[in-house]
Tab-separated table of C-alpha atoms and ligand atoms in Angstrom:
chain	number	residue	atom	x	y	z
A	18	UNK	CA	-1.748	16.781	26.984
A	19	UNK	CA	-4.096	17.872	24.388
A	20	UNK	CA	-2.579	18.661	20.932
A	21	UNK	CA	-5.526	21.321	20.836
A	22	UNK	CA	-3.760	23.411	22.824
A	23	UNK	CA	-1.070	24.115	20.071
A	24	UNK	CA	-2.050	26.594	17.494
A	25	UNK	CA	0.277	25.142	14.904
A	26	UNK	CA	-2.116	22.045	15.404
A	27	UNK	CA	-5.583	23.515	15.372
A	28	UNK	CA	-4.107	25.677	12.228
A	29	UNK	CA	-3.752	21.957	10.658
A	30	UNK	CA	-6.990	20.197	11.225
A	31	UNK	CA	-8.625	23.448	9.900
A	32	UNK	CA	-6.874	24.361	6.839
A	33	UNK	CA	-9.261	22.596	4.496
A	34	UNK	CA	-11.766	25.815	4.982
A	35	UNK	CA	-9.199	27.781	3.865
A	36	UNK	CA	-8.471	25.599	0.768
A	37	UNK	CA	-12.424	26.443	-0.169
A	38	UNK	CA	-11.897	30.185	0.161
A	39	UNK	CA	-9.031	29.997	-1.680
A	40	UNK	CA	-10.823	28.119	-4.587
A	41	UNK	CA	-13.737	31.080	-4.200
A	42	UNK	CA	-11.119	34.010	-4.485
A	43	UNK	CA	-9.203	33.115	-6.874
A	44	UNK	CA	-11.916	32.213	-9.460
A	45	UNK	CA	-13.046	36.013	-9.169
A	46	UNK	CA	-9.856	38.183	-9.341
A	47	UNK	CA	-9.441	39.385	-13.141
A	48	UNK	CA	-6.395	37.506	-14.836
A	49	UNK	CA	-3.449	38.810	-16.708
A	50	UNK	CA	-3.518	37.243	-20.699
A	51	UNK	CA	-0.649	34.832	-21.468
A	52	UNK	CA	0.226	35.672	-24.796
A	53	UNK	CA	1.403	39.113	-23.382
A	54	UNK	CA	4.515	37.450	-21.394
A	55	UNK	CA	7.448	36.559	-22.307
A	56	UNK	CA	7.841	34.610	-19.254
A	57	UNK	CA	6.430	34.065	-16.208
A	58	UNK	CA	8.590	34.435	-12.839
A	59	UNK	CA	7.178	33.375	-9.635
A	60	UNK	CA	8.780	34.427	-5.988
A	61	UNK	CA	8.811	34.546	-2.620
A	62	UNK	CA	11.087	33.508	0.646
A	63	UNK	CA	11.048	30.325	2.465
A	64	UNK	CA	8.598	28.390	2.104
A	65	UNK	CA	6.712	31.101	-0.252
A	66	UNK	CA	9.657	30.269	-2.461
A	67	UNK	CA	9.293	26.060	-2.593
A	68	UNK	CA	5.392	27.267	-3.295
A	69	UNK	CA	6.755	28.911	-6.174
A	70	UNK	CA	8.711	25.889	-7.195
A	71	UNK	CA	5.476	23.944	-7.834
A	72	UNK	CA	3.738	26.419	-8.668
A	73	UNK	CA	6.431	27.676	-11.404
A	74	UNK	CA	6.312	24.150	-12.258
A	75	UNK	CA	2.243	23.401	-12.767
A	76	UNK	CA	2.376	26.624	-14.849
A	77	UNK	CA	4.302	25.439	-17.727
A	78	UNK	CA	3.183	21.662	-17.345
A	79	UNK	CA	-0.757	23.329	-18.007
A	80	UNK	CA	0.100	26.195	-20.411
A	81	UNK	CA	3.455	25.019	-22.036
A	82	UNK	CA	4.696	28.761	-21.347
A	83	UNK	CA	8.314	29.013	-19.602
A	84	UNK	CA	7.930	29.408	-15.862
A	85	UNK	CA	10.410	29.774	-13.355
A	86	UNK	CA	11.119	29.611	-9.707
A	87	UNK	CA	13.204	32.388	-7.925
A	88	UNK	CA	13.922	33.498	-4.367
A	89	UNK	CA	12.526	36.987	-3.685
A	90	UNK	CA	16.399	37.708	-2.327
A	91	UNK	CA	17.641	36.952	-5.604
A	92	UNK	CA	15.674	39.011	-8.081
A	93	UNK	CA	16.223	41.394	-5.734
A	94	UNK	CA	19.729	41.277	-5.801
A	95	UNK	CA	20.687	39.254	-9.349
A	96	UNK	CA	17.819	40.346	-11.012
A	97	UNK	CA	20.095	40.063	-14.100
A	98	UNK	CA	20.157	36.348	-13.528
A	99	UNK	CA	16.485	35.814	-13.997
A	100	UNK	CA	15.010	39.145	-16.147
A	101	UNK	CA	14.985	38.946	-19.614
A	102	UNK	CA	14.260	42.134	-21.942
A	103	UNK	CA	11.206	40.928	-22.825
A	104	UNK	CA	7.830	41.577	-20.619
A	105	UNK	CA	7.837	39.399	-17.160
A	106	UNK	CA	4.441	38.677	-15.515
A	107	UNK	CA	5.392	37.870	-11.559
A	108	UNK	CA	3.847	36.444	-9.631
A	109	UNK	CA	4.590	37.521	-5.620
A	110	UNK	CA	3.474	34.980	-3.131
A	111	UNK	CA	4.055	35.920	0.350
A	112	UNK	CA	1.746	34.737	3.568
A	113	UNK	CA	2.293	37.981	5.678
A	114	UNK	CA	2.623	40.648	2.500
A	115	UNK	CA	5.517	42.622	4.296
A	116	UNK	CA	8.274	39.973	3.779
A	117	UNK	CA	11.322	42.626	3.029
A	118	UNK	CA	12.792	41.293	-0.156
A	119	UNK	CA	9.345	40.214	-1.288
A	120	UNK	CA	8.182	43.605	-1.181
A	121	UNK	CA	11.942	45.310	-2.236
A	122	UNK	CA	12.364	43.089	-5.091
A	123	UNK	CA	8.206	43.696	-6.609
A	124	UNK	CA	8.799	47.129	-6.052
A	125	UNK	CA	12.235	47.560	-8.278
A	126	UNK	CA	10.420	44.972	-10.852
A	127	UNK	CA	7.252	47.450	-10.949
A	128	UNK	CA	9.672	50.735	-11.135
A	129	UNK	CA	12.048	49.473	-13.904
A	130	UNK	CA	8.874	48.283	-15.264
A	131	UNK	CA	9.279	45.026	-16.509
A	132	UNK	CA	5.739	43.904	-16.903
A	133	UNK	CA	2.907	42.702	-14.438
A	134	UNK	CA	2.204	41.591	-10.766
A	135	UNK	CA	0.444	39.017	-9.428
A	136	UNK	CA	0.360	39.196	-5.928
A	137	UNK	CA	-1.353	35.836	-3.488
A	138	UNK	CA	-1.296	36.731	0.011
A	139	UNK	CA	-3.136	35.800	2.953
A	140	UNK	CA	-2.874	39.729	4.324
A	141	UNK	CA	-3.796	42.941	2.492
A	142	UNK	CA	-0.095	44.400	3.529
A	143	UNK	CA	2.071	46.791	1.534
A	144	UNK	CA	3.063	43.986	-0.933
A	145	UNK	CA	-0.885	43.990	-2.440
A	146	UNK	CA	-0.375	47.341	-3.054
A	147	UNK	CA	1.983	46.388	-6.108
A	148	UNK	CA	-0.559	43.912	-7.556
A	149	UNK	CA	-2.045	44.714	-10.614
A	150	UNK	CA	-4.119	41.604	-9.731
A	151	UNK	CA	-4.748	40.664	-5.792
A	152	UNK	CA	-5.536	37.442	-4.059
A	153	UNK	CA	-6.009	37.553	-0.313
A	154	UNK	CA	-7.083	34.706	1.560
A	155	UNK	CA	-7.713	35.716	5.007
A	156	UNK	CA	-8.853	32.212	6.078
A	157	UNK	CA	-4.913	30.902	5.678
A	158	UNK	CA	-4.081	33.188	8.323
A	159	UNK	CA	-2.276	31.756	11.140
A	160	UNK	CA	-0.375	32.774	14.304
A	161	UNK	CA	2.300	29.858	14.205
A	162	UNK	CA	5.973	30.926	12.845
A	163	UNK	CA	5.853	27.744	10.263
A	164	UNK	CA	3.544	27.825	7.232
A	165	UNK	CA	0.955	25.315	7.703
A	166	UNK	CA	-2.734	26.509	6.374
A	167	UNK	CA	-0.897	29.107	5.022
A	168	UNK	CA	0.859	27.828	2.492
A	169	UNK	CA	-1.955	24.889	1.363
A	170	UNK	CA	-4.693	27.760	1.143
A	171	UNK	CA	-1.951	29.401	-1.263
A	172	UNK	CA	-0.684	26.755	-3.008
A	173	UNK	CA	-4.381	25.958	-4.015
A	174	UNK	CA	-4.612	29.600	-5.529
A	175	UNK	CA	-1.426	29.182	-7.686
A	176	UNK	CA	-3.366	26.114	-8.977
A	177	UNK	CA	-6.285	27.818	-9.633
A	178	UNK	CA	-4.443	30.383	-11.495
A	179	UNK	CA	-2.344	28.046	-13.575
A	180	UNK	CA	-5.277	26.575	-14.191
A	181	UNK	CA	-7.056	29.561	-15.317
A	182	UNK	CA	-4.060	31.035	-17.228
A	183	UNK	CA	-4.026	27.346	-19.144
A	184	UNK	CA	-7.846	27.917	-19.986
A	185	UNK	CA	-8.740	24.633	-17.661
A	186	UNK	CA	-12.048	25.422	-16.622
A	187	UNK	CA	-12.357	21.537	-16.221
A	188	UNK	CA	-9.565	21.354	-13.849
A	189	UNK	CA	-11.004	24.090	-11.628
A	190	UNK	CA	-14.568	22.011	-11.198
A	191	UNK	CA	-12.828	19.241	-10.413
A	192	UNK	CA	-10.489	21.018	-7.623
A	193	UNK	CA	-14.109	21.567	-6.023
A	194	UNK	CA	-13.415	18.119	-4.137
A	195	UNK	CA	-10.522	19.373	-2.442
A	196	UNK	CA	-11.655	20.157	0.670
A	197	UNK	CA	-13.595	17.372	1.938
A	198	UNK	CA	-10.984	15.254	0.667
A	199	UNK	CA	-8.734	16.908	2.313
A	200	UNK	CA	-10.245	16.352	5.470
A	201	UNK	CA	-10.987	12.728	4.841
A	202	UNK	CA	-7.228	12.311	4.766
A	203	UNK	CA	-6.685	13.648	8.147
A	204	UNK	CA	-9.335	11.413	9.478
A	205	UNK	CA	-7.454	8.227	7.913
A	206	UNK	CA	-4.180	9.120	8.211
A	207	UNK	CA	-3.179	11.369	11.339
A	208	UNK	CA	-2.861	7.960	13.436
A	209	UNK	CA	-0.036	7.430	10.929
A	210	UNK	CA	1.751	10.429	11.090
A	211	UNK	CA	1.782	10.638	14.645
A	212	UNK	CA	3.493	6.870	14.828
A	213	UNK	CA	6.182	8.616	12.316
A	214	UNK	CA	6.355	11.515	13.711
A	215	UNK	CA	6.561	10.131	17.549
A	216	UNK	CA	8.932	7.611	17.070
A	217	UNK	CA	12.346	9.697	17.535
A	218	UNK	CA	14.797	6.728	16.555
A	219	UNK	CA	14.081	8.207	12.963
A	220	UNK	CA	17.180	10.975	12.959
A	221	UNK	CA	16.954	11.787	9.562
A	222	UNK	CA	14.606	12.457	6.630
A	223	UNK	CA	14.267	12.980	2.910
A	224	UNK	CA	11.379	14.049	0.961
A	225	UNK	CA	11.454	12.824	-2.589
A	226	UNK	CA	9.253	14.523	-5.090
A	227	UNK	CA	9.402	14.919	-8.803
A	228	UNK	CA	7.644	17.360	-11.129
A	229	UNK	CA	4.733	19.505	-10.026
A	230	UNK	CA	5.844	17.817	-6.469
A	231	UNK	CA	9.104	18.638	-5.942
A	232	UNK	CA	8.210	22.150	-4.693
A	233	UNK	CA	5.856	20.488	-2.616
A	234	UNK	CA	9.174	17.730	-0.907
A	235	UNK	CA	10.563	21.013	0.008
A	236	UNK	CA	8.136	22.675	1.736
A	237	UNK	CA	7.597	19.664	3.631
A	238	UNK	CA	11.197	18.993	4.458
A	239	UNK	CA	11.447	22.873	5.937
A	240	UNK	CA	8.266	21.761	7.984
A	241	UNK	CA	10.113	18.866	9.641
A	242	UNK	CA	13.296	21.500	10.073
A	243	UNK	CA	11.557	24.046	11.525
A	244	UNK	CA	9.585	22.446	14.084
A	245	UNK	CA	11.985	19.663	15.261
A	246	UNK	CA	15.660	20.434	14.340
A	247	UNK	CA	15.583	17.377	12.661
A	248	UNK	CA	18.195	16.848	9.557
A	249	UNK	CA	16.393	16.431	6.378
A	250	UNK	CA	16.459	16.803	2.862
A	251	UNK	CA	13.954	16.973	-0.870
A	252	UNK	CA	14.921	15.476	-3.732
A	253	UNK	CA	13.470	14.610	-6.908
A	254	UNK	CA	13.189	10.693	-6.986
A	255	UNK	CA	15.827	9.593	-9.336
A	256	UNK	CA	18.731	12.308	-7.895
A	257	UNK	CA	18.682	10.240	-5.114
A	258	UNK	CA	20.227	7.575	-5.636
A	259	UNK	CA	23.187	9.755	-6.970
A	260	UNK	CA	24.800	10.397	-3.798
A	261	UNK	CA	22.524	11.340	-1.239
A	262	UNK	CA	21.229	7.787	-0.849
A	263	UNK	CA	24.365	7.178	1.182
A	264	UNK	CA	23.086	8.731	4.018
A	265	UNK	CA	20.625	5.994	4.433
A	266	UNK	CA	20.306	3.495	7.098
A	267	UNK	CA	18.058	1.976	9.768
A	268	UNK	CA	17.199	5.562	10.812
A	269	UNK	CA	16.221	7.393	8.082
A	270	UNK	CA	12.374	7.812	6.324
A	271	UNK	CA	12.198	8.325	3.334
A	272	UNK	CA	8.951	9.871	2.081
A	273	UNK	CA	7.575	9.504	-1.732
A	274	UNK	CA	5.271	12.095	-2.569
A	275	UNK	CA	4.421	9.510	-5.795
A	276	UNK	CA	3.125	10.765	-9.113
A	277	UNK	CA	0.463	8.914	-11.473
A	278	UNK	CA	2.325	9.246	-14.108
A	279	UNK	CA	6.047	8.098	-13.343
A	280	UNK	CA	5.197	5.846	-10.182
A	281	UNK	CA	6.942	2.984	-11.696
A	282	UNK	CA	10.607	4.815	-11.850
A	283	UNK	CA	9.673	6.205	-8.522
A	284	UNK	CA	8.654	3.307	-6.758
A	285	UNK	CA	11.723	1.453	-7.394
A	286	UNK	CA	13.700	4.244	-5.409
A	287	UNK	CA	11.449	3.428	-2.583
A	288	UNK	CA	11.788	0.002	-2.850
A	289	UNK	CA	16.143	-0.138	-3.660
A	290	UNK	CA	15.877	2.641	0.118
A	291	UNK	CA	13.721	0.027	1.654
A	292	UNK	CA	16.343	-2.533	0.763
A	293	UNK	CA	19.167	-0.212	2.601
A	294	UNK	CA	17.376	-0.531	5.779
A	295	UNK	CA	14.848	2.904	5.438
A	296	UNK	CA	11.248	3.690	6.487
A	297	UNK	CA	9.316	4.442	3.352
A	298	UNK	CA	6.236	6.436	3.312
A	299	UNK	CA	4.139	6.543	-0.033
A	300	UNK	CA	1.796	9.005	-0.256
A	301	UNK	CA	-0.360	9.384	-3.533
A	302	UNK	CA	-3.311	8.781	-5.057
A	303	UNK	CA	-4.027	4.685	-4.555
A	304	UNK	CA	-2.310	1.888	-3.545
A	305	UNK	CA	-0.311	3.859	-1.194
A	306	UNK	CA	0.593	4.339	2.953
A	307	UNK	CA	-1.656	7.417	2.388
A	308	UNK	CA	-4.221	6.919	-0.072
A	309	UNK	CA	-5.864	9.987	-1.801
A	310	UNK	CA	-8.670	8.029	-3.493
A	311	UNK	CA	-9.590	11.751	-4.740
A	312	UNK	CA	-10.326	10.853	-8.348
A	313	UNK	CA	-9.206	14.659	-8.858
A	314	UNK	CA	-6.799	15.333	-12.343
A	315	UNK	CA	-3.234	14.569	-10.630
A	316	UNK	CA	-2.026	18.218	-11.578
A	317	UNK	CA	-4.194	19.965	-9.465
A	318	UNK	CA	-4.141	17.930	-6.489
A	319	UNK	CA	-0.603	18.287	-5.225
A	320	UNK	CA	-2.117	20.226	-1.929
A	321	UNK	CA	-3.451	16.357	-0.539
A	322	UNK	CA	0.104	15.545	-0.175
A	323	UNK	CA	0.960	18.194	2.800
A	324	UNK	CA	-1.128	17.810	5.715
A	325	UNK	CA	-0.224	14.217	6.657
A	326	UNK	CA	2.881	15.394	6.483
A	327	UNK	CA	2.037	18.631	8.279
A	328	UNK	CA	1.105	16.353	11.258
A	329	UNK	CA	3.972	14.387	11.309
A	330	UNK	CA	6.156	16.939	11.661
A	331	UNK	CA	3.948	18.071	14.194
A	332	UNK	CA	3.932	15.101	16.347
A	333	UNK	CA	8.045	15.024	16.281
A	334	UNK	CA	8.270	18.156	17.095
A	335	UNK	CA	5.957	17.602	20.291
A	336	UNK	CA	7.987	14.251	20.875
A	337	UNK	CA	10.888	15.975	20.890
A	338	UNK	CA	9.950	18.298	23.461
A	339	UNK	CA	10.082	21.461	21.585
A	340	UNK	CA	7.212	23.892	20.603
A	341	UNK	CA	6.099	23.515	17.311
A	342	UNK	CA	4.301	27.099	17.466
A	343	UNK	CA	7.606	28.706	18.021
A	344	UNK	CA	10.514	27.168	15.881
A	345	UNK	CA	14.193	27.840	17.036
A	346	UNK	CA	15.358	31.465	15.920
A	347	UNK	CA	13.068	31.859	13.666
A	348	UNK	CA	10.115	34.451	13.354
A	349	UNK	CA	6.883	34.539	11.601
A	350	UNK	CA	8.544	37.363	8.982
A	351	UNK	CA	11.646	38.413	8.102
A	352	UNK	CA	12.623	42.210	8.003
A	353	UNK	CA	14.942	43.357	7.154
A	354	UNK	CA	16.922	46.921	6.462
A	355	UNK	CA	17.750	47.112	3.146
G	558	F1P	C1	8.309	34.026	4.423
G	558	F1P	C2	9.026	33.266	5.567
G	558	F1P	C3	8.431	31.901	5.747
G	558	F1P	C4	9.197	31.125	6.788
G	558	F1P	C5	9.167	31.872	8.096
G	558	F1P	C6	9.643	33.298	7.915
G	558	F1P	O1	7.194	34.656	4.919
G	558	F1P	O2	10.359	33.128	5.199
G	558	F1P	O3	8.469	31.213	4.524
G	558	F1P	O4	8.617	29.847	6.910
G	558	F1P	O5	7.852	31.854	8.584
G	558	F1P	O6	8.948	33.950	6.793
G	558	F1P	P1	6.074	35.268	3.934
G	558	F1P	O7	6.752	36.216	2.965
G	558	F1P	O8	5.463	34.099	3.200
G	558	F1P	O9	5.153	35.975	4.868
């Protein structure tokens, strides 16, 4: 069979031209200030809302501003949970632009005007039309249900424009790299994600990611539910061990999405799993199962650490028997009447 024939797959091996245009657009779109927020909120559904988790996260690691995560649902509906009187920039990230609570909850925030909208997209749909600034990148389009180049050609965006909001023109040069290394990865690495993925007496997985990565474990954890049915679960490294762990046995693979900074705390999680019979994975920049070698800053590189991963669920899902272009009950957006 060739894995060509899957658009989920081809939507894969291509993203890292979408990663470029990404880079392109977002450099160009005019930027909101800082100093005029009180806050900064970003949102979305799915796996538009674990992009906001990193993303919420690599904002106030690069600017020192307060950022926060929220589901689109929720500041639709407990918007008194997350709004503060003061003025809220948002930032609305959404692949298809129609999502229904995306597009409810921007357009209450806009009418009870509580400040600005920043809207990344990879359609020009109903949600750009609340965006007082507008990123669309068309080459992230995809016709598979799960977010794949989707996501990674809006997650590199959100970097940009952390990046740009933190004044770190440096950062942005070096995010230049992305791309090829990107593709370098696949090269090196998709043998090794389709061992993991094919070998199905694995029955469970956790993603462990801390910091700017955390959003990032979650987004690749829905991956591996959406296209095989497959129980799994993120985690930031050191929650782990309290309680979770004891799920872990001979079948379980346990992925690191390792940082520079704290590998040494987060390497001994690995290791004590390893030691209770798991698979480990490390992925990160050197010395690693999956070796970046990017030499890019480590904040602005989180996007190497999904298309292994990407694949792998890929290959499982194909294992298994099941279509990764068409997950169980799910569809590529969710509308709803509200
Ligand atoms: C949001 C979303 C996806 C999910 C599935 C259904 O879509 O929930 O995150 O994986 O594809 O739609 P969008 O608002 O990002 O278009």
């Amino acid at each position: 069979m060739s894995f060509e024939n899957f658009a989920t797959y081809r939507e894969i091996k291509s993203q890292a031209e979408a990663w470029s245009q990404a880079l392109e657009m977002t450099k160009q779109v005019s930027q909101p200030k800082p100093p005029d927020y009180d806050q900064v909120l970003f949102t979305g559904c799915g796996s538009t809302y674990y992009l906001s988790i990193a993303a919420a996260a690599l904002y106030q690691e690069l600017t020192g501003c307060v950022a926060r995560a929220v589901p689109a649902g929720e500041l639709l509906l407990n918007s008194k949970t997350v709004l503060s009187n003061g003025k809220t920039l948002l930032v609305a990230i959404s692949r298809s632009g129609t999502t229904t609570e995306t597009v409810k909850a921007v357009e209450k925030f806009k009418s009870e005007k509580h400040g600005d909208v920043v809207v990344i997209s990879n359609h020009e749909e109903v949600l750009s039309s609340f965006a007082d600034a507008n990123i669309v990148i068309v080459k992230g389009q995809e016709v598979s249900v799960a977010q794949t180049r989707s996501f990674a050609s809006m997650y590199v965006a959100a970097s940009v424009f952390c990046a740009r909001m933190a004044g770190r023109g440096d950062l942005i040069e070096a995010m230049h790299e992305l791309p090829e290394v990107g593709d370098r990865i696949m090269d090196n690495y998709e043998s090794l994600a389709k061992e993991l993925g094919e070998n199905l007496d694995f029955d469970r997985f956790y993603f462990l990611g801390s910091g700017i990565r955390y959003g990032l474990a979650c987004e690749a954890n829905l991956k591996m539910k959406e296209m095989t049915l497959t129980h799994s679960e993120p985690f930031h490294f050191l929650e782990f061990r309290h309680g979770p762990m004891s799920m872990v046995n001979g079948k379980a693979v346990v992925v690191g999405l390792l940082s520079d900074a704290n590998r040494v705390y987060e390497e001994k999680v690995l290791t004590e799993m390893k030691a209770l019979g798991a698979t480990v994975t490390r992925l990160g920049e050197s010395a690693t199962d999956v070796e970046f070698e990017s030499k890019i800053p480590e904040s602005v590189r989180g996007v190497l650490y999904l298309p292994v991963l990407q694949l792998m669920a890929f290959y499982r899902s194909v294992a298994k028997d099941l279509n990764p272009d068409k997950p169980n009950h799910l569809t590529a957006v969710v509308r709803l009447d509200l």
